[in-house]
Amino acid sequence: MGTCVFTDFLCTEGKRMLEFRFEATKFEESWSRKALESFYEEGWIEKVLYRVKGGKEATVYCCQADPETGYDLVAAKIYRHRGLRSMKNYESYREGRFVTTDKRKLRAIKNKSRYGKQSMDSAWIDSEFTFFQTFFRAGADIPEPIAAGPHSMLMDFVGDREAAAPTLHEVRLDTSDAWPLFDRIIENVATFLAYNLIHGDLSAFNILYWEGDFRVIDFPQAISPPENPNAFQSLVRDVERVCQYFEKLGVRESYFDIAEDLWNRYLTRSL
Ligand SMILES: Nc1ncnc2c1ncn2[C@@H]1O[C@H](COP(=O)(O)OP(=O)(O)O)[C@@H](O)[C@H]1O
Ligand SMILES: [Mg+2]
């Protein structure tokens, strides 16, 4: 057994370890350390500054990036262990949501074998990182994806050292800012559709607002219309939630017309 020296950072057998700058329970620290250690070892991050939020499916931390990466702050999203998570992913699979195109994995998932459950877990994480990469390259307003690890991913942090950006739900926008923001959010929905995907959980809760600008987040449940019989309803619901939020700011648009127009523009050809 190695010795453990407590200084500003923890050492085990003389090895530097990822530093935690906030008080976490032993359980949280060991769980998040496990998930983030590879990012530390690969030279992406050097400190965990604070916990941003423990959400439905994941916990997000604000981390100090290693200066050599060229980033300052990065967000580390750690997915809950399958056992601790809702059954949403399994239900999503049944609804035909995008999970994997690998036939062997799909069969295993269908049979609910152990390999299937593992595949489901990693596919869930891989798919969010892949969506981030695709949409970021396509110019969507989302945080830049940086690295993927087992049960976790790193992306550009929206916010600063003191606090993460609030969600759109938590801010009071000026009515004069409403139209341009609304238009750009709908443009983002169009970008997702151009890549054959629908966010599937778009709302003011999954849009971060920072210094007059926004970033859409939280893609693991994104759906691929050709495989999903409820795709149009999902698109309608995403657009409806955006319209509902902006309605009180004077943006009165028919969510159904917008969704239908987007659907006809981007999807009818491929279905
Ligand atoms: N890149 C980011 N920068 C700052 N905060 C973030 C970032 N990504 C997520 N968050 C914060 O973490 C919360 C949960 O992340 P999210 O991806 O929405 O997962 P969940 O499925 O748990 O809702 C968000 O509501 C937001 O407050
Ligand atoms: Mg969310």
CSV table of C-alpha atoms and ligand atoms in Angstrom, one decimal:
chain,number,residue,atom,x,y,z
A,1,MET,CA,0.0,0.0,0.0
A,2,GLY,CA,1.3,3.4,-0.8
A,3,THR,CA,1.4,6.4,1.5
A,4,CYS,CA,-1.0,9.2,1.2
A,5,VAL,CA,0.2,12.7,1.8
A,6,PHE,CA,-2.4,15.5,2.0
A,7,THR,CA,-1.3,18.8,0.6
A,8,ASP,CA,-3.2,21.0,-1.7
A,9,PHE,CA,-3.5,18.0,-3.9
A,10,LEU,CA,-3.6,14.4,-3.0
A,11,CYS,CA,-0.6,12.1,-3.5
A,12,THR,CA,-0.5,8.4,-3.6
A,13,GLU,CA,2.9,6.8,-3.9
A,14,GLY,CA,4.3,10.2,-4.9
A,15,LYS,CA,1.9,10.5,-7.8
A,16,ARG,CA,0.0,13.7,-8.3
A,17,MET,CA,-3.7,13.4,-8.4
A,18,LEU,CA,-6.6,15.4,-9.6
A,19,GLU,CA,-7.3,18.2,-7.1
A,20,PHE,CA,-10.8,18.9,-5.7
A,21,ARG,CA,-11.3,22.5,-4.8
A,22,PHE,CA,-14.7,22.1,-3.1
A,23,GLU,CA,-16.0,19.9,-0.3
A,24,ALA,CA,-17.5,16.8,-1.6
A,25,THR,CA,-18.7,13.7,0.2
A,26,LYS,CA,-16.3,10.8,0.1
A,27,PHE,CA,-18.7,9.0,-2.1
A,28,GLU,CA,-19.0,11.9,-4.6
A,29,GLU,CA,-15.2,12.4,-4.6
A,30,SER,CA,-14.3,8.9,-5.3
A,31,TRP,CA,-17.0,8.5,-7.9
A,32,SER,CA,-16.1,11.6,-9.8
A,33,ARG,CA,-12.4,11.1,-9.4
A,34,LYS,CA,-12.8,7.7,-11.0
A,35,ALA,CA,-14.7,9.2,-13.9
A,36,LEU,CA,-12.4,12.1,-14.4
A,37,GLU,CA,-9.0,10.6,-13.7
A,38,SER,CA,-8.3,9.7,-17.3
A,39,PHE,CA,-8.9,13.4,-18.3
A,40,TYR,CA,-6.3,14.4,-15.7
A,41,GLU,CA,-3.8,11.7,-16.8
A,42,GLU,CA,-4.2,12.7,-20.5
A,43,GLY,CA,-3.5,16.3,-19.5
A,44,TRP,CA,-6.9,17.9,-20.1
A,45,ILE,CA,-7.8,19.1,-16.6
A,46,GLU,CA,-5.9,19.8,-13.5
A,47,LYS,CA,-8.5,20.8,-10.9
A,48,VAL,CA,-12.2,20.3,-10.2
A,49,LEU,CA,-13.4,23.7,-9.1
A,50,TYR,CA,-17.0,23.2,-8.2
A,51,ARG,CA,-20.1,21.1,-8.9
A,52,VAL,CA,-22.5,22.9,-11.2
A,53,LYS,CA,-25.5,20.7,-11.1
A,54,GLY,CA,-26.6,17.1,-10.6
A,55,GLY,CA,-29.2,16.7,-13.3
A,56,LYS,CA,-31.6,13.9,-14.3
A,57,GLU,CA,-29.0,11.8,-16.0
A,58,ALA,CA,-25.7,13.4,-15.1
A,59,THR,CA,-23.6,15.6,-12.8
A,60,VAL,CA,-21.7,18.5,-14.3
A,61,TYR,CA,-18.5,20.0,-12.8
A,62,CYS,CA,-16.6,23.1,-13.6
A,63,CYS,CA,-12.9,22.2,-14.0
A,64,GLN,CA,-9.7,24.1,-14.5
A,65,ALA,CA,-8.2,23.0,-17.8
A,66,ASP,CA,-4.5,22.3,-18.1
A,67,PRO,CA,-3.0,25.5,-19.5
A,68,GLU,CA,-1.3,23.6,-22.2
A,69,THR,CA,-4.6,22.7,-23.8
A,70,GLY,CA,-5.4,26.3,-24.6
A,71,TYR,CA,-8.7,26.1,-22.7
A,72,ASP,CA,-9.4,27.9,-19.4
A,73,LEU,CA,-12.5,26.4,-17.9
A,74,VAL,CA,-14.1,23.1,-19.1
A,75,ALA,CA,-17.3,21.4,-18.1
A,76,ALA,CA,-17.0,17.7,-17.2
A,77,LYS,CA,-20.3,15.9,-17.5
A,78,ILE,CA,-20.4,12.6,-15.7
A,79,TYR,CA,-23.2,10.2,-16.6
A,80,ARG,CA,-24.9,8.4,-13.8
A,81,HIS,CA,-24.1,4.7,-13.4
A,82,ARG,CA,-26.8,2.6,-15.1
A,83,GLY,CA,-28.0,1.4,-11.8
A,84,LEU,CA,-28.5,4.9,-10.5
A,85,ARG,CA,-30.2,6.2,-13.6
A,86,SER,CA,-33.7,6.3,-14.7
A,87,MET,CA,-34.9,3.7,-17.2
A,88,LYS,CA,-35.3,6.5,-19.7
A,89,ASN,CA,-32.6,5.0,-22.1
A,90,TYR,CA,-34.2,1.6,-22.2
A,91,GLU,CA,-37.6,3.2,-22.9
A,92,SER,CA,-36.0,5.4,-25.5
A,93,TYR,CA,-34.6,2.3,-27.2
A,94,ARG,CA,-38.1,0.9,-27.4
A,95,GLU,CA,-39.3,4.1,-28.9
A,96,GLY,CA,-36.7,3.7,-31.7
A,97,ARG,CA,-34.5,6.5,-30.5
A,98,PHE,CA,-31.0,6.6,-31.9
A,99,VAL,CA,-28.7,4.4,-29.9
A,100,THR,CA,-26.3,2.5,-32.1
A,101,THR,CA,-26.3,1.1,-35.6
A,102,ASP,CA,-24.1,-1.9,-34.7
A,103,LYS,CA,-26.4,-4.9,-35.4
A,104,ARG,CA,-24.7,-7.1,-32.8
A,105,LYS,CA,-25.2,-4.5,-30.1
A,106,LEU,CA,-28.7,-3.8,-31.2
A,107,ARG,CA,-29.5,-7.5,-30.9
A,108,ALA,CA,-27.9,-7.7,-27.5
A,109,ILE,CA,-29.8,-4.6,-26.3
A,110,LYS,CA,-33.1,-6.2,-27.5
A,111,ASN,CA,-32.4,-9.4,-25.7
A,112,LYS,CA,-31.4,-7.4,-22.5
A,113,SER,CA,-28.2,-9.4,-22.1
A,114,ARG,CA,-25.4,-8.1,-20.0
A,115,TYR,CA,-23.5,-7.1,-23.1
A,116,GLY,CA,-26.6,-5.4,-24.3
A,117,LYS,CA,-26.9,-3.4,-21.1
A,118,GLN,CA,-23.2,-2.4,-21.3
A,119,SER,CA,-23.6,-1.5,-24.9
A,120,MET,CA,-26.7,0.6,-24.1
A,121,ASP,CA,-24.7,2.5,-21.5
A,122,SER,CA,-21.7,3.3,-23.6
A,123,ALA,CA,-23.9,4.0,-26.7
A,124,TRP,CA,-25.8,6.5,-24.6
A,125,ILE,CA,-22.6,8.4,-23.8
A,126,ASP,CA,-20.9,7.9,-27.2
A,127,SER,CA,-24.0,9.2,-28.9
A,128,GLU,CA,-24.1,12.5,-26.9
A,129,PHE,CA,-20.4,13.1,-27.7
A,130,THR,CA,-20.9,12.3,-31.4
A,131,PHE,CA,-23.9,14.6,-31.6
A,132,PHE,CA,-21.9,17.4,-30.0
A,133,GLN,CA,-19.1,16.8,-32.5
A,134,THR,CA,-21.4,16.8,-35.5
A,135,PHE,CA,-23.4,19.8,-34.5
A,136,PHE,CA,-20.3,21.8,-33.5
A,137,ARG,CA,-18.7,21.2,-36.9
A,138,ALA,CA,-22.0,22.2,-38.4
A,139,GLY,CA,-21.8,25.6,-36.7
A,140,ALA,CA,-24.6,25.0,-34.1
A,141,ASP,CA,-24.6,27.2,-31.0
A,142,ILE,CA,-23.4,24.5,-28.6
A,143,PRO,CA,-20.4,24.1,-26.3
A,144,GLU,CA,-17.3,22.8,-28.1
A,145,PRO,CA,-16.9,19.1,-27.3
A,146,ILE,CA,-13.3,18.4,-26.1
A,147,ALA,CA,-12.9,14.8,-25.0
A,148,ALA,CA,-14.9,11.7,-24.2
A,149,GLY,CA,-14.0,9.2,-21.5
A,150,PRO,CA,-15.8,6.2,-20.0
A,151,HIS,CA,-19.0,7.6,-18.4
A,152,SER,CA,-18.0,11.2,-19.0
A,153,MET,CA,-17.2,13.9,-21.5
A,154,LEU,CA,-15.5,17.3,-21.5
A,155,MET,CA,-16.8,20.4,-23.2
A,156,ASP,CA,-16.3,24.1,-23.2
A,157,PHE,CA,-17.6,25.7,-20.0
A,158,VAL,CA,-20.3,28.3,-20.3
A,159,GLY,CA,-19.9,30.6,-17.3
A,160,ASP,CA,-17.0,31.7,-15.2
A,161,ARG,CA,-15.0,30.7,-12.1
A,162,GLU,CA,-17.8,31.8,-9.8
A,163,ALA,CA,-20.9,30.3,-11.5
A,164,ALA,CA,-22.1,28.5,-14.5
A,165,ALA,CA,-24.3,30.2,-17.0
A,166,PRO,CA,-28.0,30.1,-16.0
A,167,THR,CA,-30.4,28.3,-18.1
A,168,LEU,CA,-32.8,30.4,-20.2
A,169,HIS,CA,-35.5,29.4,-17.8
A,170,GLU,CA,-33.7,31.2,-15.0
A,171,VAL,CA,-33.2,34.6,-16.7
A,172,ARG,CA,-35.4,37.5,-17.6
A,173,LEU,CA,-34.7,38.5,-21.1
A,174,ASP,CA,-35.3,41.9,-22.5
A,175,THR,CA,-38.1,41.8,-25.0
A,176,SER,CA,-35.9,43.6,-27.5
A,177,ASP,CA,-33.5,40.5,-27.4
A,178,ALA,CA,-36.3,38.0,-27.8
A,179,TRP,CA,-36.7,37.9,-31.6
A,180,PRO,CA,-33.1,37.5,-32.6
A,181,LEU,CA,-32.6,34.8,-30.0
A,182,PHE,CA,-35.7,33.0,-31.0
A,183,ASP,CA,-34.7,33.0,-34.6
A,184,ARG,CA,-31.3,31.6,-33.8
A,185,ILE,CA,-32.7,28.9,-31.6
A,186,ILE,CA,-35.0,27.8,-34.5
A,187,GLU,CA,-32.0,28.0,-36.9
A,188,ASN,CA,-30.3,25.5,-34.5
A,189,VAL,CA,-33.2,23.2,-34.7
A,190,ALA,CA,-32.9,23.4,-38.5
A,191,THR,CA,-29.2,22.5,-38.3
A,192,PHE,CA,-30.0,19.5,-36.2
A,193,LEU,CA,-32.6,18.4,-38.7
A,194,ALA,CA,-30.1,18.9,-41.6
A,195,TYR,CA,-28.1,16.2,-39.9
A,196,ASN,CA,-31.2,14.0,-39.5
A,197,LEU,CA,-31.6,14.6,-35.8
A,198,ILE,CA,-34.1,16.1,-33.4
A,199,HIS,CA,-33.0,17.3,-30.0
A,200,GLY,CA,-35.9,15.5,-28.3
A,201,ASP,CA,-35.7,17.5,-25.0
A,202,LEU,CA,-35.3,21.1,-26.1
A,203,SER,CA,-36.6,23.7,-23.7
A,204,ALA,CA,-35.5,26.7,-21.8
A,205,PHE,CA,-34.0,24.2,-19.3
A,206,ASN,CA,-31.5,23.0,-21.9
A,207,ILE,CA,-30.4,26.3,-23.2
A,208,LEU,CA,-27.7,28.2,-21.3
A,209,TYR,CA,-27.6,32.0,-21.5
A,210,TRP,CA,-24.4,33.9,-21.0
A,211,GLU,CA,-23.5,37.5,-21.8
A,212,GLY,CA,-26.2,37.9,-24.4
A,213,ASP,CA,-25.5,34.7,-26.1
A,214,PHE,CA,-26.8,31.1,-25.7
A,215,ARG,CA,-25.7,27.5,-26.0
A,216,VAL,CA,-27.9,24.5,-26.5
A,217,ILE,CA,-27.0,21.5,-24.4
A,218,ASP,CA,-28.1,18.0,-23.4
A,219,PHE,CA,-28.3,15.7,-26.4
A,220,PRO,CA,-28.2,12.1,-25.3
A,221,GLN,CA,-31.9,11.6,-26.1
A,222,ALA,CA,-31.6,13.1,-29.6
A,223,ILE,CA,-33.6,11.0,-32.0
A,224,SER,CA,-33.1,10.1,-35.6
A,225,PRO,CA,-36.4,10.5,-37.5
A,226,PRO,CA,-36.2,7.6,-40.0
A,227,GLU,CA,-36.0,5.2,-37.1
A,228,ASN,CA,-38.5,6.9,-34.8
A,229,PRO,CA,-42.3,6.7,-35.4
A,230,ASN,CA,-42.8,9.7,-33.0
A,231,ALA,CA,-40.2,11.9,-34.6
A,232,PHE,CA,-42.6,14.5,-35.9
A,233,GLN,CA,-44.3,14.8,-32.5
A,234,SER,CA,-40.9,15.2,-30.9
A,235,LEU,CA,-40.0,18.0,-33.2
A,236,VAL,CA,-43.4,19.7,-32.6
A,237,ARG,CA,-42.8,19.4,-28.8
A,238,ASP,CA,-39.3,20.9,-29.1
A,239,VAL,CA,-40.5,23.8,-31.1
A,240,GLU,CA,-43.6,24.2,-28.9
A,241,ARG,CA,-41.5,24.6,-25.8
A,242,VAL,CA,-39.3,27.2,-27.4
A,243,CYS,CA,-42.3,29.1,-28.6
A,244,GLN,CA,-44.0,28.9,-25.1
A,245,TYR,CA,-40.9,30.4,-23.5
A,246,PHE,CA,-40.7,33.3,-26.0
A,247,GLU,CA,-44.4,34.0,-26.1
A,248,LYS,CA,-44.3,35.9,-22.9
A,249,LEU,CA,-41.6,38.1,-24.5
A,250,GLY,CA,-43.9,39.1,-27.3
A,251,VAL,CA,-42.8,36.4,-29.9
A,252,ARG,CA,-46.1,35.0,-31.1
A,253,GLU,CA,-45.6,32.3,-33.6
A,254,SER,CA,-47.4,29.1,-34.4
A,255,TYR,CA,-45.2,26.3,-33.2
A,256,PHE,CA,-47.0,23.8,-35.4
A,257,ASP,CA,-46.5,25.8,-38.6
A,258,ILE,CA,-42.8,26.2,-37.8
A,259,ALA,CA,-42.3,22.5,-37.0
A,260,GLU,CA,-44.2,21.5,-40.1
A,261,ASP,CA,-42.2,23.8,-42.3
A,262,LEU,CA,-38.9,22.5,-40.9
A,263,TRP,CA,-40.1,18.9,-41.3
A,264,ASN,CA,-41.1,19.5,-44.9
A,265,ARG,CA,-37.9,21.3,-45.7
A,266,TYR,CA,-35.5,18.8,-44.2
A,267,LEU,CA,-37.1,15.5,-43.7
A,268,THR,CA,-39.8,14.5,-46.2
A,269,ARG,CA,-37.1,13.7,-48.8
A,270,SER,CA,-35.4,11.2,-46.5
A,271,LEU,CA,-38.4,9.4,-45.2
B,1,LIG,N1,-21.0,23.2,-21.0
B,1,LIG,C1,-21.6,23.6,-19.8
B,1,LIG,N2,-21.2,24.7,-19.2
B,1,LIG,C2,-21.8,25.1,-18.0
B,1,LIG,N3,-22.8,24.4,-17.4
B,1,LIG,C3,-23.2,23.3,-18.0
B,1,LIG,C4,-22.6,22.8,-19.2
B,1,LIG,N4,-23.3,21.7,-19.6
B,1,LIG,C5,-24.2,21.4,-18.6
B,1,LIG,N5,-24.2,22.4,-17.7
B,1,LIG,C6,-25.0,22.5,-16.5
B,1,LIG,O1,-25.3,21.2,-16.0
B,1,LIG,C7,-26.7,20.9,-16.0
B,1,LIG,C8,-27.0,19.5,-16.4
B,1,LIG,O2,-26.5,19.2,-17.7
B,1,LIG,P1,-27.4,18.5,-18.8
B,1,LIG,O3,-26.5,18.3,-20.0
B,1,LIG,O4,-28.6,19.4,-19.1
B,1,LIG,O5,-27.7,17.1,-18.2
B,1,LIG,P2,-29.1,16.5,-17.6
B,1,LIG,O6,-29.5,15.4,-18.5
B,1,LIG,O7,-28.6,16.0,-16.3
B,1,LIG,O8,-30.1,17.6,-17.5
B,1,LIG,C9,-27.3,22.0,-16.9
B,1,LIG,O9,-28.6,22.4,-16.6
B,1,LIG,C10,-26.3,23.2,-16.7
B,1,LIG,O10,-26.7,23.9,-15.6
B,2,MG,MG,-30.6,19.0,-19.0
